[in-house]
Amino acid sequence: MRPANSSTASWLAAAVFAAVMTIGGGLVAAQSAPDSENGRYSMTPIPEGVLRLDTRTGTVSTCSRNGAGWACYAVPDERTALDAEIGRLQAEVEKLKGQIAAGPTVSGKIDEALPKSDPLKKEPKVAEGDRKIEIPLPSDQDVDRVMSFLEKAWRRLIDMANRVQKDVSGKI
């Protein structure tokens, strides 16, 4: 092996420097790659195509293949609709608070006496002597009909129980 002279050493140093710059430059290039190449979008397969999540903005899109190629459409964001509804309700609450503040003041106490009965309840005006509630009692004929019905039902029940008992005892 021959001794290293200054030109060989400088050439070797330049080669090492170039190799380090090439490797380091590759890392820098990988870090500064465009967003579309470096994971800005996260893709998940779905039956209709692909669900795409933009990791920078949080926008979700569905991408599907059509006759002309792939097309992506933004998925409606429920959060946007909820925020709009919350804003509308807050504005309505503020408006109602303003109406209450501008309206007449109402205290809990009133000066006149309350009525003894409910003014909305409509009761027929009758004299005290005419207020009678009559419940008609059943006649003897009605009682006899009910008793006859119950007696027939009872006899049928007993006959049915006897038939079941005979059937069971005959089969066992």
Short mmCIF file of C-alpha atoms in Angstrom, two decimals:
data_model
loop_
_atom_site.label_atom_id
_atom_site.label_comp_id
_atom_site.label_asym_id
_atom_site.label_seq_id
_atom_site.Cartn_x
_atom_site.Cartn_y
_atom_site.Cartn_z
CA MET A 1 0.00 0.00 0.00
CA ARG A 2 1.30 3.42 -0.79
CA PRO A 3 1.36 6.29 1.60
CA ALA A 4 -1.51 8.70 1.36
CA ASN A 5 -0.60 12.01 -0.09
CA SER A 6 -2.60 15.22 0.15
CA SER A 7 -4.43 14.79 -3.17
CA THR A 8 -5.57 11.27 -2.29
CA ALA A 9 -6.65 12.36 1.20
CA SER A 10 -8.56 15.34 -0.16
CA TRP A 11 -10.19 13.12 -2.79
CA LEU A 12 -11.18 10.62 -0.06
CA ALA A 13 -12.52 13.42 2.17
CA ALA A 14 -14.56 14.79 -0.74
CA ALA A 15 -16.01 11.32 -1.44
CA VAL A 16 -16.97 10.82 2.20
CA PHE A 17 -18.51 14.32 2.30
CA ALA A 18 -20.48 13.59 -0.89
CA ALA A 19 -21.72 10.27 0.53
CA VAL A 20 -22.83 11.94 3.78
CA MET A 21 -24.58 14.71 1.88
CA THR A 22 -26.31 12.18 -0.37
CA ILE A 23 -27.58 10.19 2.59
CA GLY A 24 -28.48 13.31 4.62
CA GLY A 25 -30.05 14.95 1.60
CA GLY A 26 -32.22 11.88 1.09
CA LEU A 27 -33.51 12.22 4.64
CA VAL A 28 -34.22 15.90 4.16
CA ALA A 29 -35.99 15.16 0.90
CA ALA A 30 -38.10 12.48 2.61
CA GLN A 31 -39.09 14.92 5.33
CA SER A 32 -40.07 17.66 2.91
CA ALA A 33 -41.99 15.45 0.49
CA PRO A 34 -45.32 16.78 -0.75
CA ASP A 35 -48.32 16.18 1.53
CA SER A 36 -49.96 13.78 -0.86
CA GLU A 37 -46.90 11.49 -0.70
CA ASN A 38 -46.26 11.72 3.04
CA GLY A 39 -49.45 10.50 4.69
CA ARG A 40 -51.66 13.58 4.63
CA TYR A 41 -54.53 11.35 3.58
CA SER A 42 -55.50 8.19 5.37
CA MET A 43 -57.39 5.72 3.18
CA THR A 44 -59.79 3.03 4.42
CA PRO A 45 -61.50 0.60 2.04
CA ILE A 46 -65.31 0.52 2.15
CA PRO A 47 -67.77 -1.44 -0.05
CA GLU A 48 -68.49 1.62 -2.23
CA GLY A 49 -64.79 2.45 -2.77
CA VAL A 50 -62.44 4.23 -0.35
CA LEU A 51 -63.00 6.49 2.65
CA ARG A 52 -60.39 9.29 2.65
CA LEU A 53 -59.47 11.26 5.78
CA ASP A 54 -57.50 14.47 5.40
CA THR A 55 -55.28 14.35 8.50
CA ARG A 56 -54.54 18.07 8.28
CA THR A 57 -58.11 19.42 8.09
CA GLY A 58 -60.17 16.45 9.33
CA THR A 59 -62.33 16.41 6.21
CA VAL A 60 -63.75 13.00 5.31
CA SER A 61 -64.53 12.08 1.70
CA THR A 62 -65.81 9.01 -0.08
CA CYS A 63 -63.92 8.11 -3.22
CA SER A 64 -65.40 5.78 -5.79
CA ARG A 65 -64.59 4.71 -9.32
CA ASN A 66 -66.96 5.88 -12.03
CA GLY A 67 -66.76 5.67 -15.80
CA ALA A 68 -64.26 8.54 -16.10
CA GLY A 69 -62.00 7.48 -13.20
CA TRP A 70 -61.95 8.06 -9.48
CA ALA A 71 -64.02 10.84 -7.89
CA CYS A 72 -64.07 11.96 -4.25
CA TYR A 73 -67.02 13.68 -2.59
CA ALA A 74 -66.98 15.24 0.85
CA VAL A 75 -69.09 13.49 3.47
CA PRO A 76 -71.57 15.87 5.12
CA ASP A 77 -70.11 16.97 8.43
CA GLU A 78 -72.57 16.52 11.30
CA ARG A 79 -70.43 18.73 13.50
CA THR A 80 -71.00 21.70 11.19
CA ALA A 81 -74.77 21.17 11.34
CA LEU A 82 -74.65 20.80 15.12
CA ASP A 83 -72.59 23.97 15.51
CA ALA A 84 -75.08 25.86 13.33
CA GLU A 85 -78.02 24.59 15.43
CA ILE A 86 -76.22 25.49 18.68
CA GLY A 87 -75.58 29.00 17.34
CA ARG A 88 -79.24 29.40 16.34
CA LEU A 89 -80.46 28.23 19.75
CA GLN A 90 -78.05 30.52 21.59
CA ALA A 91 -79.29 33.48 19.56
CA GLU A 92 -82.90 32.51 20.36
CA VAL A 93 -82.09 32.24 24.07
CA GLU A 94 -80.51 35.70 24.04
CA LYS A 95 -83.55 37.11 22.23
CA LEU A 96 -85.93 35.56 24.78
CA LYS A 97 -83.82 36.86 27.67
CA GLY A 98 -84.10 40.32 26.16
CA GLN A 99 -87.88 39.97 25.86
CA ILE A 100 -88.16 38.86 29.47
CA ALA A 101 -85.99 41.72 30.65
CA ALA A 102 -88.04 44.27 28.67
CA GLY A 103 -91.43 42.80 29.67
CA PRO A 104 -93.55 43.75 32.69
CA THR A 105 -92.39 42.58 36.07
CA VAL A 106 -94.52 39.95 37.77
CA SER A 107 -94.40 39.37 41.49
CA GLY A 108 -95.51 36.18 43.21
CA LYS A 109 -98.12 37.88 45.39
CA ILE A 110 -101.51 39.16 44.27
CA ASP A 111 -103.85 41.46 46.17
CA GLU A 112 -107.27 39.96 45.37
CA ALA A 113 -108.47 36.66 46.78
CA LEU A 114 -108.47 33.52 44.66
CA PRO A 115 -111.85 32.04 43.66
CA LYS A 116 -113.13 29.11 45.72
CA SER A 117 -113.78 26.93 42.67
CA ASP A 118 -112.13 26.38 39.35
CA PRO A 119 -113.47 29.02 36.92
CA LEU A 120 -112.68 26.83 33.91
CA LYS A 121 -114.67 23.87 35.18
CA LYS A 122 -118.22 24.07 33.92
CA GLU A 123 -120.71 22.77 36.43
CA PRO A 124 -124.41 22.69 35.74
CA LYS A 125 -126.34 25.21 37.76
CA VAL A 126 -128.82 23.25 39.87
CA ALA A 127 -130.58 23.99 43.06
CA GLU A 128 -129.42 22.19 46.20
CA GLY A 129 -132.60 20.13 46.46
CA ASP A 130 -132.28 18.81 42.88
CA ARG A 131 -128.87 17.19 43.37
CA LYS A 132 -129.65 13.49 43.54
CA ILE A 133 -127.71 10.60 42.18
CA GLU A 134 -129.83 7.59 41.41
CA ILE A 135 -128.41 4.18 40.73
CA PRO A 136 -131.12 1.82 39.51
CA LEU A 137 -131.00 -1.58 41.20
CA PRO A 138 -131.49 -4.73 39.14
CA SER A 139 -134.95 -6.26 39.13
CA ASP A 140 -135.71 -9.81 40.29
CA GLN A 141 -135.90 -10.87 36.65
CA ASP A 142 -132.35 -9.56 36.02
CA VAL A 143 -131.02 -11.39 39.08
CA ASP A 144 -132.74 -14.63 37.96
CA ARG A 145 -131.19 -14.35 34.48
CA VAL A 146 -127.70 -13.85 35.93
CA MET A 147 -128.17 -16.79 38.32
CA SER A 148 -129.36 -19.02 35.47
CA PHE A 149 -126.34 -18.08 33.36
CA LEU A 150 -123.90 -18.76 36.22
CA GLU A 151 -125.58 -22.11 36.99
CA LYS A 152 -125.28 -23.25 33.33
CA ALA A 153 -121.64 -22.15 33.17
CA TRP A 154 -120.83 -23.98 36.41
CA ARG A 155 -122.51 -27.22 35.19
CA ARG A 156 -120.60 -27.08 31.89
CA LEU A 157 -117.32 -26.58 33.75
CA ILE A 158 -117.99 -29.59 36.01
CA ASP A 159 -118.98 -31.75 32.99
CA MET A 160 -115.81 -30.76 31.16
CA ALA A 161 -113.65 -31.59 34.20
CA ASN A 162 -115.33 -35.02 34.50
CA ARG A 163 -114.69 -35.77 30.79
CA VAL A 164 -111.03 -34.80 31.08
CA GLN A 165 -110.65 -36.99 34.16
CA LYS A 166 -112.23 -39.99 32.36
CA ASP A 167 -109.99 -39.44 29.31
CA VAL A 168 -106.85 -39.26 31.40
CA SER A 169 -107.74 -42.27 33.58
CA GLY A 170 -108.60 -44.34 30.50
CA LYS A 171 -105.27 -43.59 28.77
CA ILE A 172 -103.05 -44.23 31.77
#
